[in-house]
């Protein structure tokens, strides 16, 4: 009787097969890898050692290092890697937001260690002083929205440190309110297609729990910036979105929001005739102080905002006692050059109830639209008066 192989169907002798028998593997064949508890523990220990080495090289205080989790450590390392890619060592003629971004990237030790020819100790102190003068914090993004740099004064605006903010995610969309993602994507795409063009979008950003308890929610921030080619030839890998993020005044008005350079004050009698105004009005509206004294506030208002301003005026008139506030209104007023300026105006009774003091924060159209949407509805687009 002829016996055929079950594999190749060729005639074979009994108890034979063209396949190697079990237990007799071909010479040099590797055995399948089998994980063991000791091997897994060795891999974990090796990972821990590498992470601890990276953590020790990060240019932060020892106290902050002790509080870093592995997630925070990797987030900071990735941030510095992206910074090293956009701001390589030896780069000249580039405005680097912070010295920590210009890092060599040959090995793990040079990844986080400061360069040997770094600035003297006075440098970081000077940087902190300059940051304290800004009305907000600095933000640098890569072409695909990855976080590259966040200035340390972000804690003054959001109540979160850079490390705590990075724990939210590694893209700008991870720290923005979900409702603003679409608008932010459109603006970033527009800026990327037209390098040098400034764009603005407004969104709430994640804040600390203490901030939310104190202010009743997250903080709205206006992000203004443009894409800039950091090296030539320009490419997505050498372009960065450089932005200044400033807090938007909340309703009712927030005295701590924004910069004092963005506001002016005016004093009125009860019918809203100007009796005095700060000199900074010239910078914001173009009028000299003498041109406004004796003039009615209503003569500057946009016709569509007159009813809103009158309602605020009535609320101020009905308020009792000096210093009583009457809420906030977002209004358009006429500049001297015949264009419209958006203002967030808060009013209160002063002078024993015989005068009204108005504090006006200057807004961009995107900021005004955000505040109008929260207070009433979408803000109308402004056009120059005839």
Tab-separated table of C-alpha atoms in Angstrom:
chain	number	residue	atom	x	y	z
A	1	UNK	CA	0.000	0.000	0.000
A	2	UNK	CA	1.313	3.415	-0.939
A	3	UNK	CA	1.352	6.091	1.719
A	4	UNK	CA	1.134	9.759	0.708
A	5	UNK	CA	2.392	12.736	2.701
A	6	UNK	CA	-0.472	14.740	4.194
A	7	UNK	CA	1.376	17.955	3.448
A	8	UNK	CA	2.757	17.632	-0.087
A	9	UNK	CA	0.827	14.492	-1.184
A	10	UNK	CA	3.976	12.742	-2.437
A	11	UNK	CA	4.425	8.982	-1.890
A	12	UNK	CA	6.425	8.233	1.284
A	13	UNK	CA	7.433	5.265	3.324
A	14	UNK	CA	5.463	4.500	6.460
A	15	UNK	CA	5.833	6.816	9.472
A	16	UNK	CA	7.612	9.476	7.419
A	17	UNK	CA	6.740	13.062	6.515
A	18	UNK	CA	8.394	15.880	4.650
A	19	UNK	CA	7.883	18.164	7.711
A	20	UNK	CA	10.338	18.093	10.634
A	21	UNK	CA	9.017	16.156	13.581
A	22	UNK	CA	8.003	17.969	16.725
A	23	UNK	CA	10.937	18.545	18.986
A	24	UNK	CA	13.446	18.375	16.091
A	25	UNK	CA	13.672	21.965	14.838
A	26	UNK	CA	16.023	22.935	12.061
A	27	UNK	CA	19.457	24.034	13.244
A	28	UNK	CA	19.670	27.748	14.033
A	29	UNK	CA	15.899	28.176	14.442
A	30	UNK	CA	15.162	30.624	17.283
A	31	UNK	CA	12.843	29.628	20.070
A	32	UNK	CA	9.718	31.751	20.592
A	33	UNK	CA	10.195	34.608	23.098
A	34	UNK	CA	8.454	34.025	26.378
A	35	UNK	CA	8.103	36.903	28.833
A	36	UNK	CA	8.725	36.231	32.491
A	37	UNK	CA	8.093	38.246	35.627
A	38	UNK	CA	11.797	38.867	36.093
A	39	UNK	CA	12.179	40.134	32.518
A	40	UNK	CA	9.194	42.475	32.900
A	41	UNK	CA	10.575	43.836	36.162
A	42	UNK	CA	13.978	44.390	34.546
A	43	UNK	CA	12.368	46.381	31.714
A	44	UNK	CA	10.384	48.498	34.191
A	45	UNK	CA	13.498	49.173	36.234
A	46	UNK	CA	15.384	50.227	33.116
A	47	UNK	CA	12.562	52.595	32.104
A	48	UNK	CA	12.496	54.083	35.613
A	49	UNK	CA	16.232	54.693	35.546
A	50	UNK	CA	16.006	56.461	32.176
A	51	UNK	CA	13.095	58.634	33.314
A	52	UNK	CA	14.872	59.560	36.538
A	53	UNK	CA	17.964	60.515	34.539
A	54	UNK	CA	15.894	62.757	32.244
A	55	UNK	CA	14.104	64.279	35.233
A	56	UNK	CA	17.402	65.117	36.930
A	57	UNK	CA	18.556	67.023	33.825
A	58	UNK	CA	15.454	69.193	33.480
A	59	UNK	CA	16.245	72.872	34.296
A	60	UNK	CA	13.686	73.198	37.102
A	61	UNK	CA	13.971	73.377	40.875
A	62	UNK	CA	14.547	70.277	42.976
A	63	UNK	CA	11.158	70.801	44.611
A	64	UNK	CA	9.413	70.713	41.231
A	65	UNK	CA	11.365	67.628	40.199
A	66	UNK	CA	10.150	65.748	43.270
A	67	UNK	CA	6.545	66.479	42.315
A	68	UNK	CA	6.942	65.356	38.695
A	69	UNK	CA	5.160	62.187	37.697
A	70	UNK	CA	6.410	60.098	34.789
A	71	UNK	CA	3.697	61.664	32.628
A	72	UNK	CA	4.851	65.184	33.523
A	73	UNK	CA	8.484	64.224	32.934
A	74	UNK	CA	7.781	62.914	29.445
A	75	UNK	CA	5.624	65.962	28.658
A	76	UNK	CA	8.466	68.326	29.554
A	77	UNK	CA	11.022	66.273	27.620
A	78	UNK	CA	8.810	66.240	24.513
A	79	UNK	CA	8.297	69.996	24.832
A	80	UNK	CA	12.045	70.536	24.855
A	81	UNK	CA	12.548	68.181	21.914
A	82	UNK	CA	10.113	70.216	19.832
A	83	UNK	CA	11.886	73.382	20.954
A	84	UNK	CA	15.266	71.956	19.966
A	85	UNK	CA	13.894	71.121	16.525
A	86	UNK	CA	12.613	74.661	15.895
A	87	UNK	CA	15.430	76.477	17.721
A	88	UNK	CA	18.568	74.391	17.104
A	89	UNK	CA	21.818	75.352	18.820
A	90	UNK	CA	23.970	77.858	17.006
A	91	UNK	CA	20.960	79.560	15.378
A	92	UNK	CA	21.551	83.252	14.693
A	93	UNK	CA	19.131	86.076	13.996
A	94	UNK	CA	16.111	84.373	15.582
A	95	UNK	CA	14.149	85.806	18.453
A	96	UNK	CA	14.115	82.780	20.726
A	97	UNK	CA	11.368	83.142	23.334
A	98	UNK	CA	13.463	81.566	26.077
A	99	UNK	CA	17.011	80.347	26.460
A	100	UNK	CA	15.785	76.879	27.390
A	101	UNK	CA	14.544	76.348	23.839
A	102	UNK	CA	17.976	76.519	22.234
A	103	UNK	CA	19.196	73.064	23.167
A	104	UNK	CA	21.520	70.536	21.612
A	105	UNK	CA	19.868	67.247	20.846
A	106	UNK	CA	22.646	64.738	20.250
A	107	UNK	CA	22.029	62.568	23.329
A	108	UNK	CA	19.868	62.296	26.415
A	109	UNK	CA	22.328	64.212	28.580
A	110	UNK	CA	22.534	67.180	26.231
A	111	UNK	CA	18.768	67.117	25.712
A	112	UNK	CA	18.009	68.802	29.014
A	113	UNK	CA	21.325	70.105	30.297
A	114	UNK	CA	21.953	73.825	29.681
A	115	UNK	CA	24.711	74.589	27.179
A	116	UNK	CA	28.181	75.343	28.471
A	117	UNK	CA	28.133	78.828	26.973
A	118	UNK	CA	24.755	79.733	28.452
A	119	UNK	CA	24.000	83.246	29.664
A	120	UNK	CA	25.159	84.384	33.110
A	121	UNK	CA	22.786	84.152	36.083
A	122	UNK	CA	21.500	87.642	35.390
A	123	UNK	CA	19.831	86.395	32.196
A	124	UNK	CA	16.956	84.414	33.728
A	125	UNK	CA	16.261	87.197	36.218
A	126	UNK	CA	16.049	89.720	33.384
A	127	UNK	CA	13.740	87.378	31.489
A	128	UNK	CA	11.425	87.141	34.488
A	129	UNK	CA	11.309	90.943	34.724
A	130	UNK	CA	10.442	91.275	31.056
A	131	UNK	CA	7.716	88.636	31.339
A	132	UNK	CA	6.192	90.479	34.291
A	133	UNK	CA	5.704	93.537	32.058
A	134	UNK	CA	3.654	91.646	29.482
A	135	UNK	CA	-0.161	91.853	29.594
A	136	UNK	CA	-0.324	88.060	29.156
A	137	UNK	CA	1.832	85.017	28.499
A	138	UNK	CA	3.780	83.896	25.426
A	139	UNK	CA	2.846	80.814	23.431
A	140	UNK	CA	4.763	79.087	20.618
A	141	UNK	CA	3.157	76.345	18.510
A	142	UNK	CA	4.472	74.106	15.765
A	143	UNK	CA	2.787	73.945	12.356
A	144	UNK	CA	0.474	71.143	13.536
A	145	UNK	CA	-0.564	72.878	16.766
A	146	UNK	CA	1.887	71.126	19.103
A	147	UNK	CA	3.007	73.118	22.147
A	148	UNK	CA	6.624	74.251	21.785
A	149	UNK	CA	6.944	76.942	24.467
A	150	UNK	CA	4.803	78.471	27.218
A	151	UNK	CA	6.217	81.339	29.267
A	152	UNK	CA	6.379	80.842	33.011
A	153	UNK	CA	4.052	83.765	33.771
A	154	UNK	CA	1.152	81.629	32.523
A	155	UNK	CA	0.471	80.895	36.203
A	156	UNK	CA	-0.514	84.547	36.719
A	157	UNK	CA	-3.221	84.227	34.056
A	158	UNK	CA	-4.500	80.647	34.391
A	159	UNK	CA	-3.354	79.645	37.870
A	160	UNK	CA	-1.530	76.618	36.412
A	161	UNK	CA	2.210	76.181	36.054
A	162	UNK	CA	3.783	75.097	32.765
A	163	UNK	CA	4.124	71.540	34.094
A	164	UNK	CA	0.486	71.389	35.203
A	165	UNK	CA	-0.672	72.789	31.860
A	166	UNK	CA	1.329	70.212	29.912
A	167	UNK	CA	-0.404	67.464	31.877
A	168	UNK	CA	-3.591	68.416	29.982
A	169	UNK	CA	-2.036	67.382	26.659
A	170	UNK	CA	0.654	68.341	24.155
A	171	UNK	CA	-1.425	70.414	21.703
A	172	UNK	CA	-3.046	73.813	22.023
A	173	UNK	CA	-6.460	72.185	21.545
A	174	UNK	CA	-5.982	70.222	24.782
A	175	UNK	CA	-5.970	73.449	26.794
A	176	UNK	CA	-8.759	75.219	24.857
A	177	UNK	CA	-12.480	74.934	25.391
A	178	UNK	CA	-13.964	72.376	22.992
A	179	UNK	CA	-16.408	74.901	21.519
A	180	UNK	CA	-13.517	76.993	20.195
A	181	UNK	CA	-11.636	74.166	18.458
A	182	UNK	CA	-13.162	74.753	15.027
A	183	UNK	CA	-12.546	78.508	15.077
A	184	UNK	CA	-8.982	78.008	16.335
A	185	UNK	CA	-8.252	75.459	13.570
A	186	UNK	CA	-9.565	77.838	10.897
A	187	UNK	CA	-7.516	80.761	12.178
A	188	UNK	CA	-4.327	78.694	12.480
A	189	UNK	CA	-4.832	77.312	8.966
A	190	UNK	CA	-5.340	80.839	7.617
A	191	UNK	CA	-2.201	82.054	9.368
A	192	UNK	CA	-0.217	79.078	8.073
A	193	UNK	CA	-1.318	79.706	4.489
A	194	UNK	CA	-0.363	83.397	4.755
A	195	UNK	CA	2.827	83.620	6.876
A	196	UNK	CA	3.145	86.969	8.593
A	197	UNK	CA	-0.609	87.581	8.751
A	198	UNK	CA	-1.809	88.157	12.313
A	199	UNK	CA	-4.881	86.234	13.438
A	200	UNK	CA	-6.889	86.330	16.667
A	201	UNK	CA	-9.214	83.854	18.303
A	202	UNK	CA	-10.822	83.881	21.745
A	203	UNK	CA	-11.440	80.837	23.876
A	204	UNK	CA	-11.698	79.756	27.459
A	205	UNK	CA	-8.552	77.998	28.664
A	206	UNK	CA	-8.207	75.397	31.376
A	207	UNK	CA	-7.463	76.844	34.811
A	208	UNK	CA	-6.711	75.592	38.300
A	209	UNK	CA	-9.466	74.476	40.635
A	210	UNK	CA	-8.723	77.401	42.953
A	211	UNK	CA	-9.159	79.832	40.050
A	212	UNK	CA	-12.494	78.287	39.051
A	213	UNK	CA	-13.776	78.448	42.616
A	214	UNK	CA	-12.769	82.100	42.925
A	215	UNK	CA	-14.039	83.302	39.539
A	216	UNK	CA	-16.801	80.812	38.796
A	217	UNK	CA	-15.258	79.216	35.711
A	218	UNK	CA	-12.324	79.089	33.352
A	219	UNK	CA	-10.663	82.206	31.950
A	220	UNK	CA	-11.303	83.560	28.475
A	221	UNK	CA	-8.058	84.370	26.674
A	222	UNK	CA	-7.459	86.175	23.381
A	223	UNK	CA	-4.707	84.476	21.359
A	224	UNK	CA	-3.050	86.856	18.856
A	225	UNK	CA	-0.150	85.736	16.718
A	226	UNK	CA	1.309	84.837	13.346
A	227	UNK	CA	3.353	82.119	11.710
A	228	UNK	CA	7.014	82.989	11.214
A	229	UNK	CA	9.705	81.106	9.302
A	230	UNK	CA	12.541	80.638	11.781
A	231	UNK	CA	15.040	79.383	9.215
A	232	UNK	CA	15.429	79.319	5.445
A	233	UNK	CA	14.331	77.666	3.316
A	234	UNK	CA	10.908	77.950	4.895
A	235	UNK	CA	9.045	74.697	5.527
A	236	UNK	CA	6.450	73.356	7.985
A	237	UNK	CA	9.283	72.000	10.144
A	238	UNK	CA	10.906	75.450	10.412
A	239	UNK	CA	7.748	77.554	10.914
A	240	UNK	CA	6.296	78.423	14.309
A	241	UNK	CA	3.179	80.248	15.469
A	242	UNK	CA	4.304	83.000	17.874
A	243	UNK	CA	1.445	84.386	19.962
A	244	UNK	CA	0.641	86.617	22.914
A	245	UNK	CA	-2.249	85.352	25.048
A	246	UNK	CA	-4.041	88.076	27.010
A	247	UNK	CA	-6.993	87.623	29.387
A	248	UNK	CA	-10.345	88.987	28.250
A	249	UNK	CA	-12.264	91.150	30.703
A	250	UNK	CA	-15.111	89.263	32.322
A	251	UNK	CA	-18.665	90.514	32.702
A	252	UNK	CA	-19.074	92.217	35.112
A	253	UNK	CA	-15.786	94.006	34.546
A	254	UNK	CA	-12.647	92.470	35.950
A	255	UNK	CA	-10.121	95.011	37.190
A	256	UNK	CA	-7.310	92.448	37.020
A	257	UNK	CA	-7.930	91.374	33.412
A	258	UNK	CA	-5.749	92.692	30.657
A	259	UNK	CA	-3.258	95.527	30.870
A	260	UNK	CA	-3.696	98.956	32.392
A	261	UNK	CA	-2.420	100.285	29.067
A	262	UNK	CA	-5.641	99.116	27.381
A	263	UNK	CA	-8.033	101.320	29.351
A	264	UNK	CA	-8.928	104.901	30.058
A	265	UNK	CA	-11.262	106.577	32.541
A	266	UNK	CA	-13.773	109.334	32.023
A	267	UNK	CA	-15.832	111.420	34.435
A	268	UNK	CA	-19.346	112.671	33.639
A	269	UNK	CA	-22.183	114.584	35.199
A	270	UNK	CA	-25.466	112.708	35.511
A	271	UNK	CA	-26.508	113.381	31.903
A	272	UNK	CA	-23.227	111.741	30.702
A	273	UNK	CA	-21.540	114.980	29.608
A	274	UNK	CA	-17.753	114.703	29.866
A	275	UNK	CA	-16.190	116.661	32.725
A	276	UNK	CA	-12.765	115.011	32.590
A	277	UNK	CA	-10.939	112.138	30.904
A	278	UNK	CA	-7.491	110.608	31.253
A	279	UNK	CA	-4.822	111.572	28.740
A	280	UNK	CA	-4.619	107.964	27.476
A	281	UNK	CA	-7.858	108.536	25.558
A	282	UNK	CA	-5.724	110.160	22.871
A	283	UNK	CA	-3.927	106.879	22.232
A	284	UNK	CA	-7.124	104.813	22.083
A	285	UNK	CA	-9.640	107.136	20.410
A	286	UNK	CA	-7.492	109.902	18.920
A	287	UNK	CA	-9.263	112.793	20.703
A	288	UNK	CA	-7.440	115.319	22.827
A	289	UNK	CA	-8.726	115.730	26.345
A	290	UNK	CA	-9.932	119.280	25.611
A	291	UNK	CA	-12.008	118.084	22.647
A	292	UNK	CA	-14.142	115.802	24.820
A	293	UNK	CA	-14.776	117.966	27.892
A	294	UNK	CA	-18.297	119.388	27.609
A	295	UNK	CA	-19.290	116.876	24.927
A	296	UNK	CA	-22.012	114.256	25.430
A	297	UNK	CA	-21.041	110.597	25.693
A	298	UNK	CA	-23.968	109.742	23.427
A	299	UNK	CA	-22.438	111.722	20.545
A	300	UNK	CA	-19.697	109.072	20.296
A	301	UNK	CA	-21.904	105.973	20.435
A	302	UNK	CA	-22.780	103.746	17.505
A	303	UNK	CA	-26.516	104.173	16.737
A	304	UNK	CA	-27.143	100.441	17.188
A	305	UNK	CA	-25.643	100.562	20.697
A	306	UNK	CA	-27.498	103.633	21.946
A	307	UNK	CA	-30.286	101.610	23.596
A	308	UNK	CA	-27.781	99.388	25.386
A	309	UNK	CA	-25.877	102.436	26.656
A	310	UNK	CA	-29.118	104.107	27.763
A	311	UNK	CA	-30.088	101.013	29.754
A	312	UNK	CA	-26.736	101.114	31.533
A	313	UNK	CA	-27.163	104.857	32.127
A	314	UNK	CA	-30.575	104.294	33.734
A	315	UNK	CA	-29.151	101.533	35.939
A	316	UNK	CA	-26.430	103.896	37.140
A	317	UNK	CA	-28.995	106.623	37.839
A	318	UNK	CA	-31.120	104.218	39.875
A	319	UNK	CA	-28.168	102.905	41.897
A	320	UNK	CA	-28.019	104.125	45.468
A	321	UNK	CA	-24.961	105.759	47.004
A	322	UNK	CA	-21.531	106.638	45.717
A	323	UNK	CA	-19.414	103.801	44.354
A	324	UNK	CA	-22.427	101.664	43.408
A	325	UNK	CA	-21.666	99.802	40.193
A	326	UNK	CA	-24.216	99.270	37.435
A	327	UNK	CA	-22.799	96.387	35.456
A	328	UNK	CA	-20.851	96.362	32.220
A	329	UNK	CA	-21.731	97.045	28.591
A	330	UNK	CA	-19.847	96.241	25.385
A	331	UNK	CA	-20.239	99.249	23.087
A	332	UNK	CA	-18.864	100.812	19.918
A	333	UNK	CA	-17.666	104.421	20.016
A	334	UNK	CA	-16.440	106.673	17.244
A	335	UNK	CA	-12.726	107.381	16.948
A	336	UNK	CA	-11.429	110.661	15.671
A	337	UNK	CA	-10.418	108.987	12.386
A	338	UNK	CA	-14.085	107.991	11.803
A	339	UNK	CA	-13.616	104.294	12.592
A	340	UNK	CA	-15.324	102.360	15.371
A	341	UNK	CA	-13.637	101.162	18.544
A	342	UNK	CA	-15.017	98.390	20.754
A	343	UNK	CA	-15.065	99.191	24.470
A	344	UNK	CA	-16.047	97.230	27.559
A	345	UNK	CA	-17.464	100.015	29.743
A	346	UNK	CA	-18.202	99.758	33.471
A	347	UNK	CA	-19.878	102.690	35.229
A	348	UNK	CA	-20.384	103.695	38.866
A	349	UNK	CA	-21.714	106.627	40.887
A	350	UNK	CA	-19.063	108.890	42.449
A	351	UNK	CA	-18.762	112.322	44.019
A	352	UNK	CA	-21.517	111.765	46.550
A	353	UNK	CA	-23.801	110.443	43.818
A	354	UNK	CA	-23.519	113.605	41.709
A	355	UNK	CA	-21.084	112.204	39.110
A	356	UNK	CA	-20.525	109.061	37.047
A	357	UNK	CA	-17.124	107.489	36.465
A	358	UNK	CA	-16.634	105.139	33.510
A	359	UNK	CA	-13.722	102.732	33.064
A	360	UNK	CA	-13.357	101.659	29.437
A	361	UNK	CA	-11.315	98.621	28.363
A	362	UNK	CA	-10.358	98.593	24.679
A	363	UNK	CA	-11.266	95.363	22.876
A	364	UNK	CA	-10.562	93.725	19.562
A	365	UNK	CA	-13.528	92.714	17.453
A	366	UNK	CA	-13.031	89.025	18.324
A	367	UNK	CA	-13.018	89.824	22.036
A	368	UNK	CA	-16.129	91.986	21.710
A	369	UNK	CA	-17.918	89.231	19.775
A	370	UNK	CA	-17.086	86.739	22.522
A	371	UNK	CA	-18.365	89.026	25.302
A	372	UNK	CA	-21.471	90.018	23.340
A	373	UNK	CA	-22.299	86.361	22.686
A	374	UNK	CA	-22.078	85.607	26.399
A	375	UNK	CA	-24.122	88.645	27.394
A	376	UNK	CA	-26.734	89.072	24.667
A	377	UNK	CA	-26.034	87.443	21.322
A	378	UNK	CA	-23.611	87.625	18.387
A	379	UNK	CA	-21.965	91.008	17.985
A	380	UNK	CA	-22.598	92.813	14.693
A	381	UNK	CA	-19.662	93.456	12.374
A	382	UNK	CA	-18.437	97.038	12.347
A	383	UNK	CA	-18.149	99.230	9.271
A	384	UNK	CA	-16.791	102.739	8.897
A	385	UNK	CA	-19.422	105.475	9.277
A	386	UNK	CA	-20.354	107.465	6.176
